[in-house]
Amino acid sequence: MNWQSDLNSIETSFAPTLERWYERHKRDLPWRHTRDPYRIWLSEIILQQTRVAQGKPYYERFVAAYPTISEMARTDERDLLRLWQGLGYYSRARNLHQTARYVTTQLDGKFPDTYHELLKMKGIGSYTAAAIASFAFGERVPVVDGNVYRVLARVFGIEEDITSTQAKKTFAALAMKLIQSANDPATYNQAIMEFGAIQCTPMSPDCLLCPLQQQCVAYLTGRQNKLPVKSKKAPVRERFFNYFIFRNNGKIALRERMTRDIWQNLYDFYLLESERSDSLSGTSNELQTALSATSVQESLHEVVRERVLAVPPTEAVQLLSHQRIRAQFYIIDLPDHLAGSLPIDLQWYTPDETEHLPKPVLITNYLDKLFG
DNA sequence: AACGCGGGGGG
DNA sequence: CCCCCAGCGTT
């Protein structure tokens, strides 16, 4: 047997092997009990760049709140974002809502049922289109997600940088070839992702019990921990947020974030961002990000044009994958005669109203501490 | 082709 | 501390 026919046999046995592995190892997950394209779509959007353990409770809450796509279409975007709160990548929630409305009103509630039609929907890219097309409609189109990159890079010894455009073509072509031998496209797609999540994990994969062990280029050459190749990401940006929490008559002032920045359409407090600390005590970590007392008074003077009391701020750090935000929170109790002269985008909310607004985790955590 | 976009969990 | 997670849209 020459190397070419040998490789060919690996390619034809790959999918059936994973399908058999899957039947013995699959987890019982709620979206695996339905073929409703709406629920499959919902689960796939939630699971984008999100671990199953983190996304599962959100899926349950969304299905309970919006059992059908028309019910999701009928809700306010703000309520949907509130339900999404804490999951991150909030454009997913906005696109979810937009697509729910589009399908309900323009497509008469009938979800697109082919890969190419699905691709046209907001928030549905190549991965999600393939997932829905195969899981809900049985179309023979391969999913290519982070799990698939890892499994294929290892089994077939692919050394291309998976962040490059050329590599994406290489993996997509190989995936398309491999799915041709699957007994069932939906089962195979589930299988390869589950295999990547459970067995062929990023760190210390379980090669000793692996059904592909003797065909895996990475294992046979001792490169499990070198593949896939992935170039490093950009360094984390440091930002300094100075939040002012105006209070009056039991209410607090919040505003919706409208700019092209993080947390779009979520609510936070009046914000002054500073390039860096202007604190003089550069040796103290605690104070490095605080504005000086003078700066605080100057900043507030622009807002309310009168001396107001700023109690010593509390500090919090919020880590995002691409930013590190160091926040200072200043509480400002405004006298009644100043409560009407806030910046235009700020509005007063009761604690109960505030609870129902979508907010970044940084803000939610602070409010929880503030109100107990 | 590169970049921006959240937040959390595990080694 | 670093990595990565059932990726996508914009520039």
PDB file of N, CA and C (backbone and C1' of nucleotides) in Angstrom, chain A residues 40-41 44-49 91-92 95-96 99 111-112 114-135 139 141-145 149 168 172 189, chain C residues 6-10:
ATOM      1  N   ILE A  40     -31.939  25.552  17.608  1.00  0.00           N
ATOM      2  CA  ILE A  40     -30.569  25.223  17.223  1.00  0.00           C
ATOM      3  C   ILE A  40     -29.788  26.502  16.907  1.00  0.00           C
ATOM      4  N   TRP A  41     -30.440  27.394  16.180  1.00  0.00           N
ATOM      5  CA  TRP A  41     -29.833  28.699  15.897  1.00  0.00           C
ATOM      6  C   TRP A  41     -29.493  29.420  17.197  1.00  0.00           C
ATOM      7  N   GLU A  44     -26.509  27.934  18.905  1.00  0.00           N
ATOM      8  CA  GLU A  44     -25.254  28.183  18.201  1.00  0.00           C
ATOM      9  C   GLU A  44     -24.756  29.615  18.384  1.00  0.00           C
ATOM     10  N   ILE A  45     -25.679  30.570  18.401  1.00  0.00           N
ATOM     11  CA  ILE A  45     -25.263  31.957  18.637  1.00  0.00           C
ATOM     12  C   ILE A  45     -24.704  32.085  20.057  1.00  0.00           C
ATOM     13  N   ILE A  46     -25.393  31.498  21.016  1.00  0.00           N
ATOM     14  CA  ILE A  46     -24.927  31.566  22.405  1.00  0.00           C
ATOM     15  C   ILE A  46     -23.547  30.936  22.546  1.00  0.00           C
ATOM     16  N   LEU A  47     -23.309  29.865  21.792  1.00  0.00           N
ATOM     17  CA  LEU A  47     -22.069  29.107  21.979  1.00  0.00           C
ATOM     18  C   LEU A  47     -20.893  29.658  21.186  1.00  0.00           C
ATOM     19  N   GLN A  48     -21.119  30.723  20.396  1.00  0.00           N
ATOM     20  CA  GLN A  48     -19.986  31.310  19.675  1.00  0.00           C
ATOM     21  C   GLN A  48     -18.963  31.858  20.673  1.00  0.00           C
ATOM     22  N   GLN A  49     -17.749  31.379  20.581  1.00  0.00           N
ATOM     23  CA  GLN A  49     -16.666  31.825  21.471  1.00  0.00           C
ATOM     24  C   GLN A  49     -17.037  31.676  22.931  1.00  0.00           C
ATOM     25  N   SER A  91     -22.957  42.164  20.482  1.00  0.00           N
ATOM     26  CA  SER A  91     -23.480  42.258  19.110  1.00  0.00           C
ATOM     27  C   SER A  91     -24.203  40.959  18.729  1.00  0.00           C
ATOM     28  N   ARG A  92     -23.824  39.851  19.368  1.00  0.00           N
ATOM     29  CA  ARG A  92     -24.552  38.608  19.115  1.00  0.00           C
ATOM     30  C   ARG A  92     -26.020  38.758  19.478  1.00  0.00           C
ATOM     31  N   ASN A  95     -27.765  41.113  16.942  1.00  0.00           N
ATOM     32  CA  ASN A  95     -28.003  40.425  15.670  1.00  0.00           C
ATOM     33  C   ASN A  95     -29.068  39.339  15.813  1.00  0.00           C
ATOM     34  N   LEU A  96     -29.092  38.684  16.970  1.00  0.00           N
ATOM     35  CA  LEU A  96     -30.113  37.670  17.238  1.00  0.00           C
ATOM     36  C   LEU A  96     -31.498  38.294  17.104  1.00  0.00           C
ATOM     37  N   THR A  99     -32.296  39.337  13.451  1.00  0.00           N
ATOM     38  CA  THR A  99     -32.631  38.195  12.598  1.00  0.00           C
ATOM     39  C   THR A  99     -33.979  37.592  12.982  1.00  0.00           C
ATOM     40  N   PHE A 111     -37.749  29.694   8.948  1.00  0.00           N
ATOM     41  CA  PHE A 111     -36.303  29.856   9.066  1.00  0.00           C
ATOM     42  C   PHE A 111     -35.624  29.368   7.795  1.00  0.00           C
ATOM     43  N   PRO A 112     -34.602  30.089   7.300  1.00  0.00           N
ATOM     44  CA  PRO A 112     -33.857  29.634   6.113  1.00  0.00           C
ATOM     45  C   PRO A 112     -33.361  28.204   6.322  1.00  0.00           C
ATOM     46  N   THR A 114     -31.179  26.333   4.048  1.00  0.00           N
ATOM     47  CA  THR A 114     -29.973  25.880   3.354  1.00  0.00           C
ATOM     48  C   THR A 114     -28.777  26.695   3.840  1.00  0.00           C
ATOM     49  N   TYR A 115     -27.600  26.109   3.673  1.00  0.00           N
ATOM     50  CA  TYR A 115     -26.366  26.783   4.092  1.00  0.00           C
ATOM     51  C   TYR A 115     -26.273  28.175   3.488  1.00  0.00           C
ATOM     52  N   HIS A 116     -26.537  28.291   2.186  1.00  0.00           N
ATOM     53  CA  HIS A 116     -26.338  29.581   1.518  1.00  0.00           C
ATOM     54  C   HIS A 116     -27.377  30.615   1.928  1.00  0.00           C
ATOM     55  N   GLU A 117     -28.603  30.186   2.198  1.00  0.00           N
ATOM     56  CA  GLU A 117     -29.611  31.132   2.676  1.00  0.00           C
ATOM     57  C   GLU A 117     -29.323  31.545   4.118  1.00  0.00           C
ATOM     58  N   LEU A 118     -28.869  30.600   4.913  1.00  0.00           N
ATOM     59  CA  LEU A 118     -28.550  30.912   6.309  1.00  0.00           C
ATOM     60  C   LEU A 118     -27.430  31.943   6.407  1.00  0.00           C
ATOM     61  N   LEU A 119     -26.461  31.833   5.491  1.00  0.00           N
ATOM     62  CA  LEU A 119     -25.309  32.746   5.504  1.00  0.00           C
ATOM     63  C   LEU A 119     -25.721  34.205   5.348  1.00  0.00           C
ATOM     64  N   LYS A 120     -26.876  34.445   4.775  1.00  0.00           N
ATOM     65  CA  LYS A 120     -27.307  35.822   4.531  1.00  0.00           C
ATOM     66  C   LYS A 120     -27.835  36.499   5.794  1.00  0.00           C
ATOM     67  N   MET A 121     -28.107  35.722   6.843  1.00  0.00           N
ATOM     68  CA  MET A 121     -28.675  36.297   8.054  1.00  0.00           C
ATOM     69  C   MET A 121     -27.591  36.995   8.890  1.00  0.00           C
ATOM     70  N   LYS A 122     -27.992  38.093   9.540  1.00  0.00           N
ATOM     71  CA  LYS A 122     -27.092  38.827  10.433  1.00  0.00           C
ATOM     72  C   LYS A 122     -26.677  37.931  11.598  1.00  0.00           C
ATOM     73  N   GLY A 123     -25.376  37.835  11.808  1.00  0.00           N
ATOM     74  CA  GLY A 123     -24.859  37.064  12.928  1.00  0.00           C
ATOM     75  C   GLY A 123     -24.608  35.602  12.606  1.00  0.00           C
ATOM     76  N   ILE A 124     -24.972  35.182  11.383  1.00  0.00           N
ATOM     77  CA  ILE A 124     -24.715  33.806  10.961  1.00  0.00           C
ATOM     78  C   ILE A 124     -23.590  33.792   9.943  1.00  0.00           C
ATOM     79  N   GLY A 125     -22.443  33.270  10.352  1.00  0.00           N
ATOM     80  CA  GLY A 125     -21.295  33.143   9.466  1.00  0.00           C
ATOM     81  C   GLY A 125     -21.155  31.703   8.988  1.00  0.00           C
ATOM     82  N   SER A 126     -19.983  31.376   8.475  1.00  0.00           N
ATOM     83  CA  SER A 126     -19.818  30.061   7.860  1.00  0.00           C
ATOM     84  C   SER A 126     -19.995  28.934   8.883  1.00  0.00           C
ATOM     85  N   TYR A 127     -19.462  29.115  10.081  1.00  0.00           N
ATOM     86  CA  TYR A 127     -19.621  28.065  11.073  1.00  0.00           C
ATOM     87  C   TYR A 127     -21.096  27.831  11.417  1.00  0.00           C
ATOM     88  N   THR A 128     -21.780  28.905  11.804  1.00  0.00           N
ATOM     89  CA  THR A 128     -23.155  28.769  12.289  1.00  0.00           C
ATOM     90  C   THR A 128     -24.092  28.304  11.175  1.00  0.00           C
ATOM     91  N   ALA A 129     -23.855  28.770   9.958  1.00  0.00           N
ATOM     92  CA  ALA A 129     -24.675  28.314   8.831  1.00  0.00           C
ATOM     93  C   ALA A 129     -24.533  26.803   8.644  1.00  0.00           C
ATOM     94  N   ALA A 130     -23.296  26.318   8.752  1.00  0.00           N
ATOM     95  CA  ALA A 130     -23.073  24.881   8.591  1.00  0.00           C
ATOM     96  C   ALA A 130     -23.713  24.100   9.740  1.00  0.00           C
ATOM     97  N   ALA A 131     -23.618  24.649  10.938  1.00  0.00           N
ATOM     98  CA  ALA A 131     -24.188  23.961  12.100  1.00  0.00           C
ATOM     99  C   ALA A 131     -25.705  23.828  11.955  1.00  0.00           C
ATOM    100  N   ILE A 132     -26.370  24.934  11.640  1.00  0.00           N
ATOM    101  CA  ILE A 132     -27.831  24.877  11.516  1.00  0.00           C
ATOM    102  C   ILE A 132     -28.240  24.010  10.335  1.00  0.00           C
ATOM    103  N   ALA A 133     -27.563  24.193   9.213  1.00  0.00           N
ATOM    104  CA  ALA A 133     -27.930  23.434   8.012  1.00  0.00           C
ATOM    105  C   ALA A 133     -27.818  21.930   8.243  1.00  0.00           C
ATOM    106  N   SER A 134     -26.789  21.511   8.975  1.00  0.00           N
ATOM    107  CA  SER A 134     -26.618  20.079   9.199  1.00  0.00           C
ATOM    108  C   SER A 134     -27.497  19.573  10.343  1.00  0.00           C
ATOM    109  N   PHE A 135     -27.536  20.285  11.465  1.00  0.00           N
ATOM    110  CA  PHE A 135     -28.277  19.795  12.637  1.00  0.00           C
ATOM    111  C   PHE A 135     -29.788  19.822  12.401  1.00  0.00           C
ATOM    112  N   GLU A 139     -28.201  18.854   5.984  1.00  0.00           N
ATOM    113  CA  GLU A 139     -27.334  19.181   4.838  1.00  0.00           C
ATOM    114  C   GLU A 139     -25.901  18.721   5.107  1.00  0.00           C
ATOM    115  N   VAL A 141     -22.762  19.611   5.035  1.00  0.00           N
ATOM    116  CA  VAL A 141     -21.796  20.720   5.001  1.00  0.00           C
ATOM    117  C   VAL A 141     -21.055  20.740   6.336  1.00  0.00           C
ATOM    118  N   PRO A 142     -19.733  20.857   6.301  1.00  0.00           N
ATOM    119  CA  PRO A 142     -18.949  20.672   7.533  1.00  0.00           C
ATOM    120  C   PRO A 142     -18.849  21.931   8.384  1.00  0.00           C
ATOM    121  N   VAL A 143     -18.939  21.779   9.687  1.00  0.00           N
ATOM    122  CA  VAL A 143     -18.613  22.872  10.601  1.00  0.00           C
ATOM    123  C   VAL A 143     -17.096  22.958  10.743  1.00  0.00           C
ATOM    124  N   VAL A 144     -16.612  24.188  10.800  1.00  0.00           N
ATOM    125  CA  VAL A 144     -15.178  24.397  11.061  1.00  0.00           C
ATOM    126  C   VAL A 144     -15.054  25.420  12.182  1.00  0.00           C
ATOM    127  N   ASP A 145     -14.898  24.929  13.378  1.00  0.00           N
ATOM    128  CA  ASP A 145     -14.749  25.815  14.539  1.00  0.00           C
ATOM    129  C   ASP A 145     -13.389  25.556  15.182  1.00  0.00           C
ATOM    130  N   TYR A 149     -10.397  22.907  13.926  1.00  0.00           N
ATOM    131  CA  TYR A 149      -9.016  23.297  13.599  1.00  0.00           C
ATOM    132  C   TYR A 149      -8.017  22.459  14.382  1.00  0.00           C
ATOM    133  N   LYS A 168      -7.423  28.769   6.537  1.00  0.00           N
ATOM    134  CA  LYS A 168      -8.873  28.565   6.609  1.00  0.00           C
ATOM    135  C   LYS A 168      -9.366  27.814   5.376  1.00  0.00           C
ATOM    136  N   ALA A 172     -11.018  24.144   5.511  1.00  0.00           N
ATOM    137  CA  ALA A 172     -12.383  24.021   4.989  1.00  0.00           C
ATOM    138  C   ALA A 172     -12.439  22.943   3.908  1.00  0.00           C
ATOM    139  N   ASN A 189     -20.720  16.162  12.494  1.00  0.00           N
ATOM    140  CA  ASN A 189     -20.372  17.519  12.924  1.00  0.00           C
ATOM    141  C   ASN A 189     -20.392  17.648  14.443  1.00  0.00           C
TER     142      ASN A 189
ATOM    143  P    DA C   6     -15.848  24.970  23.089  1.00  0.00           P
ATOM    144  O5'  DA C   6     -16.678  25.403  21.830  1.00  0.00           O
ATOM    145  C5'  DA C   6     -17.519  24.867  21.050  1.00  0.00           C
ATOM    146  C4'  DA C   6     -17.547  25.610  19.684  1.00  0.00           C
ATOM    147  C3'  DA C   6     -18.178  26.996  19.721  1.00  0.00           C
ATOM    148  O3'  DA C   6     -17.795  27.656  18.534  1.00  0.00           O
ATOM    149  C1'  DA C   6     -19.679  25.440  18.795  1.00  0.00           C
ATOM    150  P    DG C   7     -16.581  28.667  18.418  1.00  0.00           P
ATOM    151  O5'  DG C   7     -17.213  29.913  17.633  1.00  0.00           O
ATOM    152  C5'  DG C   7     -17.174  29.955  16.202  1.00  0.00           C
ATOM    153  C4'  DG C   7     -18.003  31.149  15.794  1.00  0.00           C
ATOM    154  C3'  DG C   7     -18.007  31.419  14.298  1.00  0.00           C
ATOM    155  O3'  DG C   7     -19.311  31.804  13.936  1.00  0.00           O
ATOM    156  C1'  DG C   7     -17.079  33.277  15.452  1.00  0.00           C
ATOM    157  P    DC C   8     -19.653  32.259  12.418  1.00  0.00           P
ATOM    158  O5'  DC C   8     -19.720  33.838  12.573  1.00  0.00           O
ATOM    159  C5'  DC C   8     -20.587  34.400  13.554  1.00  0.00           C
ATOM    160  C4'  DC C   8     -20.543  35.906  13.460  1.00  0.00           C
ATOM    161  C3'  DC C   8     -20.614  36.445  12.036  1.00  0.00           C
ATOM    162  O3'  DC C   8     -21.674  37.373  11.946  1.00  0.00           O
ATOM    163  C1'  DC C   8     -18.757  37.376  13.223  1.00  0.00           C
ATOM    164  P    DG C   9     -22.007  38.110  10.559  1.00  0.00           P
ATOM    165  O5'  DG C   9     -21.395  39.560  10.789  1.00  0.00           O
ATOM    166  C5'  DG C   9     -21.733  40.264  11.962  1.00  0.00           C
ATOM    167  C4'  DG C   9     -21.063  41.617  11.955  1.00  0.00           C
ATOM    168  C3'  DG C   9     -21.139  42.353  10.631  1.00  0.00           C
ATOM    169  O3'  DG C   9     -21.421  43.722  10.890  1.00  0.00           O
ATOM    170  C1'  DG C   9     -18.858  42.051  11.256  1.00  0.00           C
ATOM    171  P    DT C  10     -21.411  44.802   9.705  1.00  0.00           P
ATOM    172  O5'  DT C  10     -19.977  45.495   9.865  1.00  0.00           O
ATOM    173  C5'  DT C  10     -19.584  45.933  11.154  1.00  0.00           C
ATOM    174  C4'  DT C  10     -18.214  46.577  11.090  1.00  0.00           C
ATOM    175  C3'  DT C  10     -18.017  47.562   9.932  1.00  0.00           C
ATOM    176  O3'  DT C  10     -17.376  48.714  10.452  1.00  0.00           O
ATOM    177  C1'  DT C  10     -16.301  45.930   9.919  1.00  0.00           C
TER     178       DT C  10
END
